[in-house]
mmCIF file of C-alpha atoms in Angstrom:
data_model
loop_
_atom_site.group_PDB
_atom_site.id
_atom_site.type_symbol
_atom_site.label_atom_id
_atom_site.label_comp_id
_atom_site.label_asym_id
_atom_site.label_seq_id
_atom_site.Cartn_x
_atom_site.Cartn_y
_atom_site.Cartn_z
ATOM 1 C CA UNK J 1 0.000 0.000 0.000
ATOM 2 C CA UNK J 2 1.263 3.468 -0.873
ATOM 3 C CA UNK J 3 0.857 6.084 1.830
ATOM 4 C CA UNK J 4 0.641 9.854 1.228
ATOM 5 C CA UNK J 5 0.754 9.521 -2.571
ATOM 6 C CA UNK J 6 0.175 12.673 -4.581
ATOM 7 C CA UNK J 7 -1.272 10.794 -7.573
ATOM 8 C CA UNK J 8 -2.542 7.430 -8.794
ATOM 9 C CA UNK J 9 0.092 5.739 -10.926
ATOM 10 C CA UNK J 10 -1.154 3.522 -13.776
ATOM 11 C CA UNK J 11 0.917 0.643 -15.170
ATOM 12 C CA UNK J 12 0.558 -1.191 -18.493
ATOM 13 C CA UNK J 13 -1.100 -4.625 -18.364
ATOM 14 C CA UNK J 14 -2.571 -6.601 -21.284
ATOM 15 C CA UNK J 15 -2.787 -3.515 -23.516
ATOM 16 C CA UNK J 16 -4.507 -1.416 -20.842
ATOM 17 C CA UNK J 17 -3.390 0.990 -18.136
ATOM 18 C CA UNK J 18 -4.386 -0.224 -14.674
ATOM 19 C CA UNK J 19 -4.033 0.848 -11.057
ATOM 20 C CA UNK J 20 -5.272 -0.337 -7.699
ATOM 21 C CA UNK J 21 -5.316 1.585 -4.435
ATOM 22 C CA UNK J 22 -6.936 1.565 -1.005
ATOM 23 C CA UNK J 23 -8.626 4.660 0.350
ATOM 24 C CA UNK J 24 -7.245 5.678 3.728
ATOM 25 C CA UNK J 25 -9.150 4.979 6.891
ATOM 26 C CA UNK J 26 -10.699 8.371 7.656
ATOM 27 C CA UNK J 27 -13.945 9.937 8.871
ATOM 28 C CA UNK J 28 -15.720 10.069 5.478
ATOM 29 C CA UNK J 29 -15.435 6.273 5.078
ATOM 30 C CA UNK J 30 -16.618 5.687 8.670
ATOM 31 C CA UNK J 31 -13.271 4.169 9.590
ATOM 32 C CA UNK J 32 -13.253 1.548 6.807
ATOM 33 C CA UNK J 33 -10.776 1.057 3.968
ATOM 34 C CA UNK J 34 -12.127 0.665 0.426
ATOM 35 C CA UNK J 35 -10.269 -0.794 -2.533
ATOM 36 C CA UNK J 36 -10.495 0.835 -5.970
ATOM 37 C CA UNK J 37 -9.305 -0.506 -9.334
ATOM 38 C CA UNK J 38 -8.969 1.818 -12.305
ATOM 39 C CA UNK J 39 -8.644 0.660 -15.925
ATOM 40 C CA UNK J 40 -8.052 2.841 -18.968
ATOM 41 C CA UNK J 41 -8.196 1.316 -22.468
ATOM 42 C CA UNK J 42 -7.709 3.063 -25.798
ATOM 43 C CA UNK J 43 -10.327 2.215 -28.409
ATOM 44 C CA UNK J 44 -10.503 3.115 -32.094
ATOM 45 C CA UNK J 45 -11.903 6.448 -33.272
ATOM 46 C CA UNK J 46 -10.100 8.525 -30.603
ATOM 47 C CA UNK J 47 -12.088 6.877 -27.799
ATOM 48 C CA UNK J 48 -10.903 5.824 -24.365
ATOM 49 C CA UNK J 49 -12.841 3.469 -22.080
ATOM 50 C CA UNK J 50 -12.357 4.336 -18.413
ATOM 51 C CA UNK J 51 -13.704 2.072 -15.673
ATOM 52 C CA UNK J 52 -13.553 2.248 -11.887
ATOM 53 C CA UNK J 53 -14.320 -0.728 -9.661
ATOM 54 C CA UNK J 54 -14.858 -0.150 -5.960
ATOM 55 C CA UNK J 55 -15.453 -2.501 -3.052
ATOM 56 C CA UNK J 56 -18.193 -0.139 -1.818
ATOM 57 C CA UNK J 57 -21.749 -1.362 -2.520
ATOM 58 C CA UNK J 58 -20.657 -4.915 -3.284
ATOM 59 C CA UNK J 59 -18.080 -4.133 -5.955
ATOM 60 C CA UNK J 60 -19.881 -2.158 -8.642
ATOM 61 C CA UNK J 61 -17.989 -1.042 -11.754
ATOM 62 C CA UNK J 62 -18.677 2.360 -13.267
ATOM 63 C CA UNK J 63 -17.714 2.831 -16.932
ATOM 64 C CA UNK J 64 -17.445 5.881 -19.155
ATOM 65 C CA UNK J 65 -16.229 6.411 -22.703
ATOM 66 C CA UNK J 66 -14.381 9.587 -23.578
ATOM 67 C CA UNK J 67 -13.830 10.896 -27.091
ATOM 68 C CA UNK J 68 -11.007 13.193 -28.137
ATOM 69 C CA UNK J 69 -12.346 16.170 -30.065
ATOM 70 C CA UNK J 70 -10.018 17.276 -32.824
ATOM 71 C CA UNK J 71 -9.571 21.004 -33.162
#
């Protein structure tokens, strides 16, 4: 576990960028630690799929697709 990090550092794995971290035990989490997993995957057409898994609420995964807008 990384303590006092100033960022979340992603590493390459199977063609994706991934990271995992544990939220610190503090008042907002009612004294519990929660694990998060972040995945970022480049898709065709200037799209990136970004998903966040969290151990809160039974391990739901939220996904969003972002599109780069060319200027």
